[in-house]
PDB file of C-alpha atoms in Angstrom:
ATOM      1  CA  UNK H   1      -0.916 -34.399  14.983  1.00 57.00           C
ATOM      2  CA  UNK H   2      -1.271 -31.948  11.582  1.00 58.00           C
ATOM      3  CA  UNK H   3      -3.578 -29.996  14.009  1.00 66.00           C
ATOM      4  CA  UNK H   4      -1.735 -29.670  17.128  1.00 57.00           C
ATOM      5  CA  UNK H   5       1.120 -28.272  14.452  1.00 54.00           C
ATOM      6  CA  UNK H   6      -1.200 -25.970  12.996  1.00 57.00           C
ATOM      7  CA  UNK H   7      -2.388 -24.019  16.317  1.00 61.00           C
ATOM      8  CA  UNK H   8       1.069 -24.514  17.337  1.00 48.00           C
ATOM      9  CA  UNK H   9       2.123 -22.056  14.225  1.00 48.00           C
ATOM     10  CA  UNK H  10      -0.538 -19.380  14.351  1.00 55.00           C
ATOM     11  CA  UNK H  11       0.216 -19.202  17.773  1.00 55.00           C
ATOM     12  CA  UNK H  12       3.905 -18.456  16.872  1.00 56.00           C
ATOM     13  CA  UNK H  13       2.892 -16.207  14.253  1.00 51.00           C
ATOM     14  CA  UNK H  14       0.622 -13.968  16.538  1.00 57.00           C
ATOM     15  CA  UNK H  15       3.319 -13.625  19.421  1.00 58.00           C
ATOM     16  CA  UNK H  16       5.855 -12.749  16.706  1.00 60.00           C
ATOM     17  CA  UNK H  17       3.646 -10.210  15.039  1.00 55.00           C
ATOM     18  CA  UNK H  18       2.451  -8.854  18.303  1.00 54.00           C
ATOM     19  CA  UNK H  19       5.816  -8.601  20.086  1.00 63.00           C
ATOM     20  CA  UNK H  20       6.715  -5.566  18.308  1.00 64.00           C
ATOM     21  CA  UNK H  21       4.047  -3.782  19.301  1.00 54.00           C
ATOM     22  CA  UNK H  22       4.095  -4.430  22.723  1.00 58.00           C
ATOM     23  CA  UNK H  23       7.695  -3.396  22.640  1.00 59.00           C
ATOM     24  CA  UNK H  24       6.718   0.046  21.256  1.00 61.00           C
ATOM     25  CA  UNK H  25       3.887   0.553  23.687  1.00 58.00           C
ATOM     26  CA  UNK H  26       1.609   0.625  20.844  1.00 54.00           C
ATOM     27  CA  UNK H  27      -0.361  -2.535  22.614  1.00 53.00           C
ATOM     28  CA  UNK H  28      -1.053  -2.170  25.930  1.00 57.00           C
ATOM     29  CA  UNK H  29      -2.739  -4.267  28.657  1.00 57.00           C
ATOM     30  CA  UNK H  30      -5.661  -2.018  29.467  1.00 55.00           C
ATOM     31  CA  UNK H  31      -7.399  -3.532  32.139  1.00 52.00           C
ATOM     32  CA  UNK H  32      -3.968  -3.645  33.883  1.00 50.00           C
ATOM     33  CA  UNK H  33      -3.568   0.351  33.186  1.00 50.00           C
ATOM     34  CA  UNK H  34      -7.039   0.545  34.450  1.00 47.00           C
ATOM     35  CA  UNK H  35      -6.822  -0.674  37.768  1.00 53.00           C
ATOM     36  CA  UNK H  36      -7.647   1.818  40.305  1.00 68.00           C
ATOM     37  CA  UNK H  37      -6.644   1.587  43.648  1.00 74.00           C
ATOM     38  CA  UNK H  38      -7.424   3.927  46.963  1.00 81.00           C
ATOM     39  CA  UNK H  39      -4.338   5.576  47.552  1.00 87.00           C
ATOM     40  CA  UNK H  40      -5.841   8.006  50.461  1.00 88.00           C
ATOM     41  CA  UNK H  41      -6.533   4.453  52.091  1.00 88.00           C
ATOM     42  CA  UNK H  42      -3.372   2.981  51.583  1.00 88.00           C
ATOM     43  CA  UNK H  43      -1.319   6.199  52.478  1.00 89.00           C
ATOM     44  CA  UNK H  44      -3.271   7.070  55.829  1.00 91.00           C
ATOM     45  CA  UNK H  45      -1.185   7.069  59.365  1.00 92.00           C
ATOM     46  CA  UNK H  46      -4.115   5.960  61.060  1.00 92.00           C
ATOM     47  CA  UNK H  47      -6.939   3.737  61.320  1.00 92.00           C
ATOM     48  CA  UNK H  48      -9.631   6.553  61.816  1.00 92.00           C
ATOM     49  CA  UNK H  49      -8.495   8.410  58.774  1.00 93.00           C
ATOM     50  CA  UNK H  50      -8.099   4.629  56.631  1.00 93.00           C
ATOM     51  CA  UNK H  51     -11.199   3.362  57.594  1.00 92.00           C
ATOM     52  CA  UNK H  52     -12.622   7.168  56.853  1.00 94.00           C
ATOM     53  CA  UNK H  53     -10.815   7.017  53.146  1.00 92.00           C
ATOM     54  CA  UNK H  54     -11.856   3.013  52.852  1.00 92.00           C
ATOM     55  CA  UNK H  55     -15.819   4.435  53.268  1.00 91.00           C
ATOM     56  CA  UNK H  56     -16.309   2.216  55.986  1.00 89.00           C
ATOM     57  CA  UNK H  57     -16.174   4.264  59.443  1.00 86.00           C
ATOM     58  CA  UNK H  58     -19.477   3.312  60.123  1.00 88.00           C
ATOM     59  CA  UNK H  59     -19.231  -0.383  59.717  1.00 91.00           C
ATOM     60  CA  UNK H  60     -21.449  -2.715  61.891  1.00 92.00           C
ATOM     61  CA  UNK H  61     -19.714  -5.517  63.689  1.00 94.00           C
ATOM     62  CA  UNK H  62     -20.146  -9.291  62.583  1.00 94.00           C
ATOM     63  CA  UNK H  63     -19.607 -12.728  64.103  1.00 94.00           C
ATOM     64  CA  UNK H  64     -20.035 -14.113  60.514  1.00 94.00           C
ATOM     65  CA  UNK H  65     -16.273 -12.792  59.586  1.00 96.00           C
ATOM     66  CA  UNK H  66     -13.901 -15.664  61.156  1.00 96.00           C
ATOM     67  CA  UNK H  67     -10.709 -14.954  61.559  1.00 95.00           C
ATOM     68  CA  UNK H  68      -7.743 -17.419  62.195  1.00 95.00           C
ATOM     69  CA  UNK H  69      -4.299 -16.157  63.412  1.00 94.00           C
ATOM     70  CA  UNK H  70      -2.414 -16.687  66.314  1.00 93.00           C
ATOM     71  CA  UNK H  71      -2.844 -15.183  69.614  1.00 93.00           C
ATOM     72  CA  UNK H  72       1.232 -14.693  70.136  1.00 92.00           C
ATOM     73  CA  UNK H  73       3.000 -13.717  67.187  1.00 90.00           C
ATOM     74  CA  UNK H  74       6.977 -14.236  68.127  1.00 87.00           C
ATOM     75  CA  UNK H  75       8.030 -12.437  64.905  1.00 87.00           C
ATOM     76  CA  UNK H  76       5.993  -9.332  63.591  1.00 87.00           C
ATOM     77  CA  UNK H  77       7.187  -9.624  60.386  1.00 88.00           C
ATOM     78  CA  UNK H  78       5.941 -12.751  59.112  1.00 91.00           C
ATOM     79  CA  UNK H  79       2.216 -13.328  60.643  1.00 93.00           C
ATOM     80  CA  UNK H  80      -0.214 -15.407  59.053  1.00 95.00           C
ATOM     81  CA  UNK H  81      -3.260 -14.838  58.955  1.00 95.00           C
ATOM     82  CA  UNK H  82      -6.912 -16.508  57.429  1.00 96.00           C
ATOM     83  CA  UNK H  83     -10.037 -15.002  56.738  1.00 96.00           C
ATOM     84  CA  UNK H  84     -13.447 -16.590  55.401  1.00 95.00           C
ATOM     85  CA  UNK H  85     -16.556 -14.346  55.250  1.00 94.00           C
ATOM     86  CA  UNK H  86     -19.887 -16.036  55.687  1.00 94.00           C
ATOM     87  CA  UNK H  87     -21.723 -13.240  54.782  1.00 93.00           C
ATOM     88  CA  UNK H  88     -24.021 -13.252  51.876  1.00 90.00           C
ATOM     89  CA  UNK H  89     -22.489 -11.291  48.542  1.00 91.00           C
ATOM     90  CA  UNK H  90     -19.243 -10.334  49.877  1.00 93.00           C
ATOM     91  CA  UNK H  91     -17.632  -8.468  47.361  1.00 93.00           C
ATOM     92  CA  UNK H  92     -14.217  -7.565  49.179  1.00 93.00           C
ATOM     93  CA  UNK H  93     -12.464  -7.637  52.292  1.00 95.00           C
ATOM     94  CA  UNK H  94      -9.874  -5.483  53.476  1.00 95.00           C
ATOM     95  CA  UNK H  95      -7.552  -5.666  56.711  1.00 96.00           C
ATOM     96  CA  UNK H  96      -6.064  -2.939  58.858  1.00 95.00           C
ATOM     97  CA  UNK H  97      -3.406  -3.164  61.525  1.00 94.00           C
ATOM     98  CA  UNK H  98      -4.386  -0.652  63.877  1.00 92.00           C
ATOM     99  CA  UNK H  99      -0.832   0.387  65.240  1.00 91.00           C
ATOM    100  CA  UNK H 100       0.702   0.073  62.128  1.00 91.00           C
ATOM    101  CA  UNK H 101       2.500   3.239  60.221  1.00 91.00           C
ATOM    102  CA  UNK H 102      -0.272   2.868  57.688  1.00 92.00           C
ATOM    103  CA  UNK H 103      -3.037   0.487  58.593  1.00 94.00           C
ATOM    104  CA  UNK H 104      -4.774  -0.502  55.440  1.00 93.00           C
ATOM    105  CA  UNK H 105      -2.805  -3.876  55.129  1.00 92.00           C
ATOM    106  CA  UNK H 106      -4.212  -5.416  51.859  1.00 92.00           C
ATOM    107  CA  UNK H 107      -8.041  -5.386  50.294  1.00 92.00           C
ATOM    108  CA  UNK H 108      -9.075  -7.822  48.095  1.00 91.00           C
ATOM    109  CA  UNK H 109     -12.142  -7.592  45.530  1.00 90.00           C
ATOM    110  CA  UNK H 110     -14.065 -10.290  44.741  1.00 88.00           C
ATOM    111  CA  UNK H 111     -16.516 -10.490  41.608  1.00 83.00           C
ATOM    112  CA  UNK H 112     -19.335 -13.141  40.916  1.00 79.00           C
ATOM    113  CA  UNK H 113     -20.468 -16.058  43.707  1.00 81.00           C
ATOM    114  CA  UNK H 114     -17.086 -17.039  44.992  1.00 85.00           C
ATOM    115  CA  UNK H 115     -16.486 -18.146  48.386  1.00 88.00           C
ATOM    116  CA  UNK H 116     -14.777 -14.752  50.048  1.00 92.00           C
ATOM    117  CA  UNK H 117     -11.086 -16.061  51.177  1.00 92.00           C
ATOM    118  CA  UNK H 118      -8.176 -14.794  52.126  1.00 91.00           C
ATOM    119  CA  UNK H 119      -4.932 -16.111  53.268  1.00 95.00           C
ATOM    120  CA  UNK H 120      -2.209 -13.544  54.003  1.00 94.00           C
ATOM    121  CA  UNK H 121       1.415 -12.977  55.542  1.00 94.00           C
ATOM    122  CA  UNK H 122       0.967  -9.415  57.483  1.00 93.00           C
ATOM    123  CA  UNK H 123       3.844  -7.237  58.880  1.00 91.00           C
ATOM    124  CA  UNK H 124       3.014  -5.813  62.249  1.00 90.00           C
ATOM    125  CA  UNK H 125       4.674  -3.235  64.108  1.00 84.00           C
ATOM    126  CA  UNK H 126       3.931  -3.874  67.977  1.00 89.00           C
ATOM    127  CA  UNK H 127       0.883  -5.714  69.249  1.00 91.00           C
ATOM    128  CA  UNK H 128      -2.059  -4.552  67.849  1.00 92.00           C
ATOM    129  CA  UNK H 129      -5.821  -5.333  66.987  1.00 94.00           C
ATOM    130  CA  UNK H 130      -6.395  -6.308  63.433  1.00 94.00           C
ATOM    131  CA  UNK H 131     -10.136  -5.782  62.162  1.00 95.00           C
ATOM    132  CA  UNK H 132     -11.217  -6.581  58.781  1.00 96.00           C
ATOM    133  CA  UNK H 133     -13.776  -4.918  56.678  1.00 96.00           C
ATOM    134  CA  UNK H 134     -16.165  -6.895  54.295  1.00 95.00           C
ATOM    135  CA  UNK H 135     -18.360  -4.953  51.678  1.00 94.00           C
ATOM    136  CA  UNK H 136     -21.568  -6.238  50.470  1.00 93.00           C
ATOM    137  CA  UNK H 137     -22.729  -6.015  47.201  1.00 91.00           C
ATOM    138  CA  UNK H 138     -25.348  -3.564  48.244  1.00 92.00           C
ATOM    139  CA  UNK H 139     -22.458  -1.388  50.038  1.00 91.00           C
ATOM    140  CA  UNK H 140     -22.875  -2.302  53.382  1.00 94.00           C
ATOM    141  CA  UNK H 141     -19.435  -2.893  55.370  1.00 96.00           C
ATOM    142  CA  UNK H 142     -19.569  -5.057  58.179  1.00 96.00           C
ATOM    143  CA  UNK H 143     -16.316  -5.940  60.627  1.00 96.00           C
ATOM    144  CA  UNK H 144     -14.585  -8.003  62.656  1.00 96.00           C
ATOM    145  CA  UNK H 145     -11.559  -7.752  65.150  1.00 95.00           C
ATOM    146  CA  UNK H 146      -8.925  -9.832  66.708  1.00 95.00           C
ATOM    147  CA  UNK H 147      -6.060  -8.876  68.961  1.00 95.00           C
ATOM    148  CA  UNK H 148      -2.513  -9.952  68.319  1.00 94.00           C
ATOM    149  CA  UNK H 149       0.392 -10.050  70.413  1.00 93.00           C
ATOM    150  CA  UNK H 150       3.766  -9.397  69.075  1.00 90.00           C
ATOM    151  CA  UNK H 151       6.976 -10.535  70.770  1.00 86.00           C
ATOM    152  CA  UNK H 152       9.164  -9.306  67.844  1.00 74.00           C
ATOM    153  CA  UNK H 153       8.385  -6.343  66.135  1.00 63.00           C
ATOM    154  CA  UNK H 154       8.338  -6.403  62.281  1.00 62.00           C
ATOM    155  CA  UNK H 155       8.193  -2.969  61.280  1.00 63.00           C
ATOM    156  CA  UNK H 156      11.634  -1.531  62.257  1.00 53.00           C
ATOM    157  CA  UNK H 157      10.792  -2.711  66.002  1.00 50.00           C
TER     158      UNK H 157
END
């Protein structure tokens, strides 16, 4: 019990005497500061110029890339979708809407042997054929595609 009180008290005493520098913005989360992202990617209006900022134009297409989501989406905002990449030191996947405004939808990175997952709620204009992108660890980009068919649209449509 004495020790549970004692960790319990240096751990107030740190936050306490920490606080004040993260208020000043003398302390600051590096790695979060750090993060880069691809904004020519993310900011494209179409999928030849994303896939051309991604680096992966040239991708070679891959049955080992399943993709669940449904064939009929009734509302474009809110589609579900599932991805699982069976190919050997995935190290990120990204997906791209075709006929959306900007295509690159999300892209995940992966580090370390993890099973390469993804479970995400899309927004789709119109119907349109999603493809993802998974990079290897040597920097090879393979993808797959899958049509979906939007009743509702979910981008101002």
């Amino acid at each position: 019990m004495l020790e549970l009180r004692r960790q319990f008290l240096k751990g107030g005493l740190s936050a306490a005497l920490l606080t004040p520098l993260l208020g000043t913005g003398l302390l600051t989360p590096t790695r979060v500061l750090a993060a880069d992202w691809n904004r020519p990617a993310f900011t494209a209006r179409n999928v030849g110029d994303a896939l051309k900022a991604y680096g992966s134009a040239n991708a070679a297409e891959s049955r080992d890339i399943l993709i669940n989501a449904p064939e009929i989406a009734e509302n474009g905002a809110k589609v579900e979708i599932e991805i699982t990449s069976n190919i050997a030191n995935t190290r990120s996947l990204a997906v791209f809407a075709d006929k959306n405004p900007m295509p690159l939808c999300s892209s995940i990175e992966f580090s370390g042997p993890v099973l390469p997952y993804l479970r995400e709620q899309l927004k789709l204009s119109e119907t349109t054929r999603i493809r993802v992108v998974a990079k290897t660890a040597e920097g090879k980009f393979h993808v797959a595609f899958r049509e979906i068919k939007v009743t509702l649209g979910g981008c101002g449509g």
